[in-house]
């Protein structure tokens, strides 16, 4: 397959739609575009599909197979002999990549290019300042290949599904690297350690590790380190858990009351790590500096903004969230929210500063539009720094975007999605307070805390970590100006025995339980108003 590489004006309808990233949502975008007879060209920086997902291959998702495959993709895969895995099971990131993403990329054939890093996107012959005939010019996509070649590809539209995996947030509480953080890089990781890898295991076994963060990834790291501490080769392994806020009933999630049973079990495992003495929790600690121990052993000392200094640790695991890479989009006219770095039409629907309950409504091309026509940020990247992304949401996004690019605006405006709901609640303003033990007035989760004897209150998700907030299965249909609800608060499923984790990988983060039978019908066109009750 060849594509124009000159700046000469080319009829836009004969050009491909460039999709950046061959992750779950990027591949789904390619399938949806092909369905609409729009030629997709997927540019993937890695050597295989789902490169970012493969980097957390050892981590198990909160979602079953039923919630992480796109129906259009399944239709494309069917003639190849592909068989959908057991829909009731929870895959690891590695299984998701090997059993779904790679077969899907293979089915798309030469529409997917590997080792292709997008270094810049603009309008052909127009920088972001020039207005003259701007909308009539095709997009120009600059690509650097792994073999050293460079190419300029003309495109009729651009769908950026490159995710947020490449930009983890730093340890510094102000959003910047703590003083000394870069210099201590040899002892800091921003990923959940794979303790099944002998080399990684040896790095943490018998040592003291600081874990910074308060979401699912931090829970995963704490549970893994506690498991290592109990193993024959893990004597003296200990974790120090760094929290910017105080401990409260919601710190460990929903436990047995969580509608996402795998996530609830993970929170219980993290709680057990603390209760059993394998981890100590340090609260209200806002990291300002990371210093080397003066004893010459290279260990690290974390220093808080209030002057507190922790005992030296051997390793630091920073799990404070992810950010979108906007560096190659600088010549495009994007409309991004100043806080979340999400599209301005989408930001109000997902802003954790405003939403105290996980009510993120389905959305599409209209909410994802930018001042630059023909450009869409989709998947995890569309959420910027917000923590509530679902894979199902991403699949719906690209269905709508493909319809819009094909000129089918009726289909683009139609919402074809059923979302699940959980009691994940929170707002950044609340969670950023060290002693915030109560949720914001009027917020309310979908279930009250369980009896004190169970000691597992309703879940709260700290925005800075990532994670997911999914509302009770919501059936959305294009109907008249009504909002109707059936049933009451969320019905929780029992916890499972083995902890699993949701991971925000590239554009593929997801944590969606199987839909329940409590439908809610919402009119299209504007963000619906949640029911006036303490339920989401």
Coordinates of C-alpha atoms in Angstrom, one line a residue:
X1 CA 0.0 0.0 0.0
X2 CA 1.4 3.4 -0.9
X3 CA 0.3 6.8 0.2
X4 CA 1.1 10.3 -1.1
X5 CA 4.1 11.9 0.4
X6 CA 4.2 15.3 -1.3
X7 CA 2.6 18.5 -0.2
X8 CA 0.7 18.9 -3.5
X9 CA -3.0 19.3 -2.9
X10 CA -4.6 15.9 -3.3
X11 CA -8.3 15.2 -3.4
X12 CA -9.1 14.4 0.3
X13 CA -11.5 11.6 -0.4
X14 CA -8.7 9.5 -1.9
X15 CA -6.5 9.9 1.1
X16 CA -6.4 7.5 4.1
X17 CA -7.5 8.3 7.6
X18 CA -4.4 8.1 9.7
X19 CA -4.9 6.3 13.1
X20 CA -2.1 6.8 15.6
X21 CA -1.6 3.7 17.8
X22 CA -2.5 0.0 17.3
X23 CA -4.0 -0.4 20.8
X24 CA -7.5 -1.6 21.5
X25 CA -9.2 1.6 20.5
X26 CA -6.9 2.4 17.6
X27 CA -7.5 -1.0 16.0
X28 CA -11.3 -0.7 16.6
X29 CA -11.1 2.7 14.9
X30 CA -9.5 1.1 11.8
X31 CA -12.2 -1.6 11.7
X32 CA -15.0 1.0 11.9
X33 CA -13.4 3.2 9.2
X34 CA -13.1 0.2 6.9
X35 CA -16.7 -0.6 7.5
X36 CA -17.5 2.9 6.2
X37 CA -15.3 2.4 3.1
X38 CA -12.8 4.9 4.5
X39 CA -9.2 3.6 4.1
X40 CA -7.5 3.5 7.5
X41 CA -3.7 3.6 8.0
X42 CA -2.6 2.6 11.5
X43 CA 0.8 3.9 12.6
X44 CA 2.2 1.9 15.6
X45 CA 5.5 2.9 17.1
X46 CA 6.0 -0.6 18.6
X47 CA 6.9 -3.8 16.8
X48 CA 3.6 -5.5 17.5
X49 CA 0.0 -4.6 18.2
X50 CA -0.9 -3.5 21.7
X51 CA 2.7 -2.5 22.5
X52 CA 1.7 -0.6 25.6
X53 CA -0.7 -3.4 26.8
X54 CA 2.2 -5.9 26.5
X55 CA 4.2 -3.8 28.9
X56 CA 1.8 -4.8 31.7
X57 CA 1.3 -8.3 30.4
X58 CA 1.5 -9.7 33.9
X59 CA -1.4 -7.6 35.2
X60 CA -5.0 -9.0 35.1
X61 CA -7.8 -6.8 34.0
X62 CA -11.0 -6.0 36.1
X63 CA -13.0 -6.7 32.9
X64 CA -14.1 -10.0 31.5
X65 CA -13.5 -10.8 27.8
X66 CA -17.1 -9.8 27.2
X67 CA -16.3 -6.1 27.9
X68 CA -13.0 -5.7 26.1
X69 CA -13.7 -6.8 22.5
X70 CA -15.5 -4.6 19.9
X71 CA -18.4 -6.2 18.0
X72 CA -17.2 -4.8 14.7
X73 CA -13.8 -6.3 15.3
X74 CA -15.3 -9.7 16.2
X75 CA -17.2 -9.6 12.9
X76 CA -13.9 -9.0 11.0
X77 CA -12.2 -11.7 12.9
X78 CA -14.9 -14.4 12.4
X79 CA -13.8 -15.5 8.9
X80 CA -10.2 -16.0 10.1
X81 CA -11.3 -18.8 12.5
X82 CA -10.8 -16.6 15.6
X83 CA -12.7 -17.9 18.6
X84 CA -13.7 -15.5 21.4
X85 CA -12.3 -16.6 24.7
X86 CA -14.6 -17.5 27.6
X87 CA -16.5 -14.3 28.2
X88 CA -16.7 -14.9 32.0
X89 CA -12.9 -14.9 32.5
X90 CA -10.6 -12.0 33.2
X91 CA -7.6 -11.9 30.9
X92 CA -4.1 -10.5 31.7
X93 CA -2.8 -7.7 29.5
X94 CA -0.6 -10.3 27.7
X95 CA -3.6 -12.5 27.0
X96 CA -5.6 -9.5 25.7
X97 CA -2.7 -8.6 23.3
X98 CA -2.0 -12.1 22.1
X99 CA -5.5 -13.5 21.8
X100 CA -7.3 -10.4 20.5
X101 CA -5.3 -7.4 19.6
X102 CA -2.6 -9.1 17.5
X103 CA -5.1 -11.3 15.6
X104 CA -7.2 -8.1 14.9
X105 CA -4.1 -6.3 13.6
X106 CA -3.2 -9.3 11.4
X107 CA -6.7 -9.3 9.9
X108 CA -6.3 -5.6 9.0
X109 CA -3.1 -6.6 7.1
X110 CA -1.0 -3.8 5.6
X111 CA -3.3 -1.2 7.0
X112 CA -1.2 -1.5 10.1
X113 CA 2.4 -0.3 10.0
X114 CA 4.8 -1.1 12.8
X115 CA 7.9 0.7 14.0
X116 CA 6.3 3.9 12.8
X117 CA 6.5 6.8 15.3
X118 CA 4.4 9.9 14.5
X119 CA 6.6 12.9 15.1
X120 CA 4.3 15.7 14.0
X121 CA 0.9 16.5 12.4
X122 CA -0.2 19.6 10.7
X123 CA -2.1 20.9 7.6
X124 CA -0.1 20.6 4.4
X125 CA 1.7 23.9 3.8
X126 CA 0.0 25.6 6.8
X127 CA 1.3 26.0 10.3
X128 CA -1.2 26.6 13.1
X129 CA -1.1 30.4 12.5
X130 CA -2.2 30.4 8.8
X131 CA -6.0 30.6 8.1
X132 CA -6.0 30.8 4.3
X133 CA -7.7 27.8 2.8
X134 CA -6.7 25.8 5.9
X135 CA -9.7 23.5 6.0
X136 CA -9.2 22.6 2.3
X137 CA -5.7 21.3 2.9
X138 CA -5.1 17.6 3.8
X139 CA -3.3 16.8 7.0
X140 CA 0.4 16.0 6.8
X141 CA 1.7 13.4 9.1
X142 CA 5.4 13.1 9.7
X143 CA 6.6 9.6 10.5
X144 CA 10.0 8.3 11.7
X145 CA 10.5 4.6 11.1
X146 CA 12.6 2.2 13.2
X147 CA 15.1 1.7 10.3
X148 CA 15.9 5.4 10.2
X149 CA 13.6 6.3 7.3
X150 CA 11.3 9.4 7.4
X151 CA 8.1 9.9 5.6
X152 CA 5.4 12.5 5.2
X153 CA 1.9 11.0 4.7
X154 CA -1.1 13.0 3.5
X155 CA -4.4 12.2 5.3
X156 CA -8.0 13.2 5.0
X157 CA -8.4 13.0 8.8
X158 CA -6.4 12.0 11.9
X159 CA -7.6 9.8 14.8
X160 CA -5.1 9.9 17.6
X161 CA -5.5 6.7 19.8
X162 CA -1.9 6.8 21.1
X163 CA -3.0 6.7 24.8
X164 CA -1.2 8.0 27.8
X165 CA 1.1 5.1 28.8
X166 CA 4.3 6.8 27.7
X167 CA 3.9 9.7 30.1
X168 CA 3.5 8.5 33.7
X169 CA 3.0 11.3 36.3
X170 CA 6.0 12.0 38.6
X171 CA 6.3 11.6 42.3
X172 CA 6.2 15.3 43.1
X173 CA 2.9 16.4 44.6
X174 CA 2.9 19.6 42.5
X175 CA 2.8 17.6 39.3
X176 CA 6.5 18.1 38.6
X177 CA 9.3 15.7 39.3
X178 CA 10.4 16.0 42.9
X179 CA 13.8 17.5 43.5
X180 CA 16.3 14.7 43.0
X181 CA 13.8 12.4 41.3
X182 CA 15.6 12.4 37.9
X183 CA 18.9 11.8 39.6
X184 CA 17.5 8.8 41.5
X185 CA 16.1 7.1 38.3
X186 CA 18.2 4.0 38.9
X187 CA 16.0 3.2 41.9
X188 CA 12.6 4.4 40.7
X189 CA 10.0 2.8 38.5
X190 CA 6.7 4.1 37.3
X191 CA 5.1 0.7 36.6
X192 CA 3.8 -2.1 38.7
X193 CA 6.8 -4.5 39.1
X194 CA 6.5 -7.9 37.6
X195 CA 7.7 -10.0 40.5
X196 CA 7.4 -13.2 38.5
X197 CA 10.4 -12.1 36.5
X198 CA 13.5 -13.4 38.5
X199 CA 15.6 -10.3 37.8
X200 CA 12.8 -7.9 39.0
X201 CA 12.0 -10.2 41.9
X202 CA 15.6 -10.0 43.1
X203 CA 15.5 -6.2 43.0
X204 CA 12.7 -6.1 45.6
X205 CA 13.1 -9.2 47.6
X206 CA 14.3 -8.5 51.2
X207 CA 14.3 -4.8 50.6
X208 CA 12.2 -1.8 51.6
X209 CA 10.1 -0.2 48.9
X210 CA 8.1 3.0 48.9
X211 CA 4.9 2.9 46.9
X212 CA 3.4 6.3 46.0
X213 CA -0.2 6.4 44.8
X214 CA -3.6 5.4 46.0
X215 CA -5.4 3.7 43.2
X216 CA -5.7 0.2 41.7
X217 CA -2.1 0.2 40.5
X218 CA -0.8 1.0 44.0
X219 CA -3.1 -1.7 45.4
X220 CA -1.5 -4.2 43.0
X221 CA 2.0 -3.3 43.9
X222 CA 1.2 -3.5 47.7
X223 CA -0.4 -6.9 47.3
X224 CA 2.5 -8.2 45.2
X225 CA 5.1 -7.0 47.7
X226 CA 3.1 -8.5 50.6
X227 CA 3.0 -11.8 48.7
X228 CA 6.7 -11.6 48.1
X229 CA 7.3 -11.0 51.8
X230 CA 5.5 -14.2 52.6
X231 CA 7.6 -16.3 50.2
X232 CA 10.7 -18.2 51.2
X233 CA 12.9 -15.8 49.2
X234 CA 11.2 -12.6 50.4
X235 CA 12.1 -12.4 54.1
X236 CA 12.4 -8.8 55.3
X237 CA 10.5 -7.4 52.2
X238 CA 8.6 -4.4 53.4
X239 CA 6.6 -1.6 51.7
X240 CA 6.0 2.0 52.8
X241 CA 2.8 3.3 51.3
X242 CA 2.8 7.0 50.6
X243 CA -0.7 8.7 50.5
X244 CA -1.3 12.4 49.8
X245 CA -4.6 12.1 51.7
X246 CA -5.5 10.5 55.0
X247 CA -6.7 7.0 55.6
X248 CA -10.5 6.7 55.6
X249 CA -13.2 4.1 55.2
X250 CA -12.8 4.4 51.4
X251 CA -9.1 4.1 51.1
X252 CA -9.1 0.4 50.3
X253 CA -12.1 0.5 47.9
X254 CA -15.4 -1.2 48.2
X255 CA -14.2 -4.7 49.2
X256 CA -17.1 -7.2 49.1
X257 CA -19.5 -4.4 48.4
X258 CA -17.8 -3.5 45.1
X259 CA -19.8 -4.3 41.9
X260 CA -16.4 -5.0 40.3
X261 CA -15.6 -8.1 42.4
X262 CA -12.0 -8.4 41.1
X263 CA -11.3 -4.8 42.1
X264 CA -12.9 -5.2 45.5
X265 CA -10.7 -8.3 46.2
X266 CA -7.6 -6.3 45.2
X267 CA -8.5 -3.6 47.7
X268 CA -8.9 -6.2 50.4
X269 CA -5.5 -7.6 49.5
X270 CA -3.9 -4.2 49.9
X271 CA -5.6 -3.7 53.2
X272 CA -4.3 -7.1 54.4
X273 CA -0.8 -6.0 53.4
X274 CA -1.1 -3.2 55.9
X275 CA -3.0 -5.1 58.6
X276 CA -0.5 -7.9 58.5
X277 CA 2.5 -5.6 58.9
X278 CA 3.9 -6.0 55.4
X279 CA 3.3 -2.4 54.6
X280 CA 3.1 0.9 56.6
X281 CA 0.8 3.7 55.5
X282 CA 2.2 7.3 55.6
X283 CA -0.7 9.8 55.2
X284 CA -0.9 13.4 54.2
X285 CA 2.6 13.1 52.6
X286 CA 3.2 15.4 49.6
X287 CA 6.6 14.5 48.1
X288 CA 8.8 17.4 47.5
X289 CA 12.3 15.9 47.2
X290 CA 14.1 12.5 46.9
X291 CA 17.5 12.5 48.4
X292 CA 20.3 9.9 48.5
X293 CA 21.1 8.4 51.9
X294 CA 24.4 9.8 53.3
X295 CA 25.6 6.4 54.2
X296 CA 26.8 5.8 50.7
X297 CA 24.6 2.8 50.0
X298 CA 22.5 4.6 47.4
X299 CA 19.2 4.3 49.3
X300 CA 16.6 7.0 48.9
X301 CA 15.0 9.4 51.5
X302 CA 11.6 10.9 50.6
X303 CA 11.0 14.4 51.9
X304 CA 7.6 16.0 52.2
X305 CA 6.5 19.6 51.6
X306 CA 6.0 19.9 55.4
X307 CA 9.6 18.8 56.1
X308 CA 8.9 15.2 57.1
X309 CA 11.7 12.8 56.2
X310 CA 11.0 9.1 55.8
X311 CA 13.4 6.3 56.7
X312 CA 15.6 5.3 53.7
X313 CA 14.2 2.9 51.2
X314 CA 15.9 0.7 48.5
X315 CA 13.3 1.3 45.8
X316 CA 10.5 3.7 44.9
X317 CA 7.4 2.7 42.9
X318 CA 5.6 5.8 41.6
X319 CA 2.0 5.1 40.6
X320 CA 0.4 8.5 40.5
X321 CA -1.4 8.4 37.1
X322 CA -0.7 9.0 33.4
X323 CA -0.8 12.0 31.0
X324 CA -1.4 12.5 27.3
X325 CA 1.6 13.2 25.0
X326 CA 0.6 16.3 23.1
X327 CA 4.0 17.1 21.8
X328 CA 3.4 16.0 18.1
X329 CA 0.1 17.8 17.9
X330 CA 1.5 21.3 18.4
X331 CA 0.7 22.6 14.9
X332 CA -3.0 21.6 15.2
X333 CA -5.7 23.8 16.6
X334 CA -7.0 21.7 19.5
X335 CA -9.6 22.7 22.0
X336 CA -8.4 21.2 25.3
X337 CA -9.6 21.8 28.8
X338 CA -7.1 23.7 30.8
X339 CA -7.2 21.2 33.7
X340 CA -7.8 17.8 32.3
X341 CA -6.2 18.2 28.8
X342 CA -9.3 16.6 27.4
X343 CA -11.5 18.0 24.6
X344 CA -13.5 20.9 25.9
X345 CA -16.8 19.3 24.9
X346 CA -15.9 16.1 26.8
X347 CA -14.2 17.5 29.9
X348 CA -17.4 18.6 31.8
X349 CA -18.7 15.0 31.5
X350 CA -15.6 13.4 33.0
X351 CA -14.0 16.1 35.2
X352 CA -13.3 14.5 38.6
X353 CA -13.3 18.0 40.2
X354 CA -17.1 18.1 39.4
X355 CA -18.2 14.5 39.4
X356 CA -18.5 12.9 42.9
X357 CA -20.1 9.7 41.4
X358 CA -18.8 7.7 38.5
X359 CA -21.4 9.0 36.1
X360 CA -19.6 9.3 32.7
X361 CA -22.1 9.2 29.9
X362 CA -21.5 7.7 26.5
X363 CA -20.3 10.3 23.9
X364 CA -19.0 10.6 20.4
X365 CA -17.8 12.8 17.6
X366 CA -19.6 15.9 18.8
X367 CA -18.0 15.9 22.2
X368 CA -14.6 14.9 20.8
X369 CA -14.5 17.7 18.1
X370 CA -11.8 20.3 18.0
X371 CA -11.5 23.7 16.3
X372 CA -9.4 21.8 13.7
X373 CA -12.0 19.8 11.7
X374 CA -11.1 16.2 11.0
X375 CA -8.9 15.7 14.1
X376 CA -10.1 13.4 17.0
X377 CA -8.4 12.3 20.1
X378 CA -10.0 9.0 21.2
X379 CA -9.5 6.3 23.8
X380 CA -7.6 6.9 27.0
X381 CA -6.0 10.0 25.4
X382 CA -9.3 11.7 25.0
X383 CA -9.7 11.7 28.8
X384 CA -6.5 13.6 29.3
X385 CA -5.7 13.2 33.0
X386 CA -9.2 12.0 34.0
X387 CA -9.3 8.6 35.6
X388 CA -12.6 7.2 34.4
X389 CA -12.0 5.7 31.0
X390 CA -13.6 2.4 29.9
X391 CA -12.7 0.3 26.8
X392 CA -16.4 0.2 25.9
X393 CA -16.5 3.9 25.9
X394 CA -13.5 4.0 23.5
X395 CA -15.2 1.6 21.1
X396 CA -18.3 3.8 21.1
X397 CA -16.2 6.9 20.5
X398 CA -14.6 5.4 17.3
X399 CA -17.9 4.1 16.0
X400 CA -19.3 7.6 16.2
X401 CA -16.2 9.2 14.8
X402 CA -16.1 6.9 11.8
X403 CA -19.7 7.7 11.1
X404 CA -19.0 11.4 11.3
X405 CA -16.1 11.2 8.9
X406 CA -18.3 9.2 6.5
X407 CA -20.8 12.0 6.6
X408 CA -23.5 9.9 8.4
X409 CA -24.2 12.5 11.1
X410 CA -27.3 10.8 12.3
X411 CA -25.4 7.6 13.2
X412 CA -22.6 9.7 14.7
X413 CA -25.1 11.4 17.0
X414 CA -26.7 8.1 18.0
X415 CA -25.4 6.4 21.1
X416 CA -25.1 2.6 20.8
X417 CA -23.7 1.6 24.2
X418 CA -24.7 0.0 27.5
X419 CA -22.4 1.1 30.4
X420 CA -22.0 -0.5 33.7
X421 CA -22.1 1.4 37.0
X422 CA -20.2 1.0 40.2
X423 CA -20.0 2.9 43.5
X424 CA -16.7 4.5 42.5
X425 CA -17.1 8.1 43.7
X426 CA -14.8 11.0 44.1
X427 CA -13.7 14.5 43.2
X428 CA -10.1 15.8 43.2
X429 CA -10.9 18.6 45.5
X430 CA -12.1 16.1 48.2
X431 CA -9.4 13.5 47.8
X432 CA -6.6 16.0 47.7
X433 CA -7.3 16.8 51.4
X434 CA -5.1 14.7 53.7
X435 CA -8.0 14.1 56.2
X436 CA -10.9 13.9 53.9
X437 CA -12.8 11.0 55.4
X438 CA -16.3 11.9 54.0
X439 CA -17.4 12.4 50.5
X440 CA -18.5 15.7 49.2
X441 CA -22.0 16.8 50.3
X442 CA -24.6 15.8 47.8
X443 CA -22.2 13.4 46.0
X444 CA -23.2 10.0 47.2
X445 CA -22.0 6.6 46.0
X446 CA -24.3 3.9 44.7
X447 CA -24.3 2.0 47.9
X448 CA -23.8 2.9 51.5
X449 CA -20.9 1.5 53.4
X450 CA -21.3 -2.1 54.6
X451 CA -21.8 -2.9 58.2
X452 CA -18.9 -2.0 60.4
X453 CA -18.2 -5.7 61.0
X454 CA -17.4 -6.1 57.3
X455 CA -15.0 -3.1 57.3
X456 CA -15.2 -2.5 53.6
X457 CA -17.0 0.7 52.8
X458 CA -18.0 1.9 49.3
X459 CA -15.2 2.6 46.9
X460 CA -13.7 5.9 46.1
X461 CA -11.2 6.4 43.3
X462 CA -8.5 9.0 43.6
X463 CA -8.4 10.9 40.3
X464 CA -4.6 11.2 40.2
X465 CA -4.1 7.5 40.0
X466 CA -6.0 6.5 36.8
X467 CA -8.4 3.7 37.4
X468 CA -12.1 3.6 36.3
X469 CA -15.4 4.8 37.4
X470 CA -18.2 2.9 35.7
X471 CA -21.9 3.7 36.2
X472 CA -24.8 0.9 36.7
X473 CA -25.5 -0.6 33.3
X474 CA -27.1 2.3 31.5
X475 CA -29.0 1.5 28.3
X476 CA -28.9 4.6 26.1
X477 CA -31.5 5.1 23.3
X478 CA -32.4 8.1 21.1
X479 CA -35.8 9.0 22.6
X480 CA -37.7 12.1 23.6
X481 CA -36.7 14.5 26.3
X482 CA -36.9 12.1 29.2
X483 CA -34.7 10.6 31.8
X484 CA -36.2 7.5 33.4
X485 CA -34.7 5.1 35.9
X486 CA -35.6 1.7 37.1
X487 CA -34.4 -0.1 40.1
X488 CA -32.6 1.5 43.0
X489 CA -28.9 1.6 43.9
X490 CA -26.3 -0.5 42.4
X491 CA -26.4 -4.3 43.0
X492 CA -23.0 -5.5 44.1
X493 CA -21.5 -8.8 43.1
X494 CA -19.6 -10.9 45.6
X495 CA -15.8 -10.4 45.8
X496 CA -13.6 -13.0 44.1
X497 CA -10.7 -14.7 45.8
X498 CA -7.9 -13.6 43.5
X499 CA -7.0 -9.9 43.2
X500 CA -6.9 -8.5 39.7
X501 CA -6.3 -5.0 38.4
X502 CA -7.5 -2.5 35.9
X503 CA -4.6 -0.9 34.0
X504 CA -4.7 2.3 32.0
X505 CA -2.6 1.1 29.1
X506 CA -2.2 3.2 26.2
X507 CA -5.7 3.8 24.9
X508 CA -7.0 0.6 26.3
X509 CA -7.8 1.0 30.0
X510 CA -11.0 -0.7 31.1
X511 CA -12.8 -1.9 34.1
X512 CA -16.3 -2.9 33.2
X513 CA -18.4 -5.5 34.9
X514 CA -21.1 -7.5 33.1
X515 CA -24.2 -5.4 32.5
X516 CA -27.0 -5.7 35.0
X517 CA -30.7 -5.5 34.4
X518 CA -31.3 -1.9 35.6
X519 CA -31.8 0.2 32.5
X520 CA -31.8 3.9 32.3
X521 CA -32.9 5.7 29.2
X522 CA -31.3 9.1 28.4
X523 CA -32.1 11.5 25.7
X524 CA -29.3 12.3 23.3
X525 CA -27.8 15.7 22.5
X526 CA -26.7 17.0 25.9
X527 CA -25.2 15.7 29.1
X528 CA -28.2 14.1 31.0
X529 CA -28.9 15.1 34.5
X530 CA -28.3 12.3 37.0
X531 CA -31.3 11.2 39.0
X532 CA -31.9 13.3 42.2
X533 CA -30.9 10.7 44.8
X534 CA -27.8 9.4 46.5
X535 CA -27.4 6.8 43.7
X536 CA -25.4 7.4 40.6

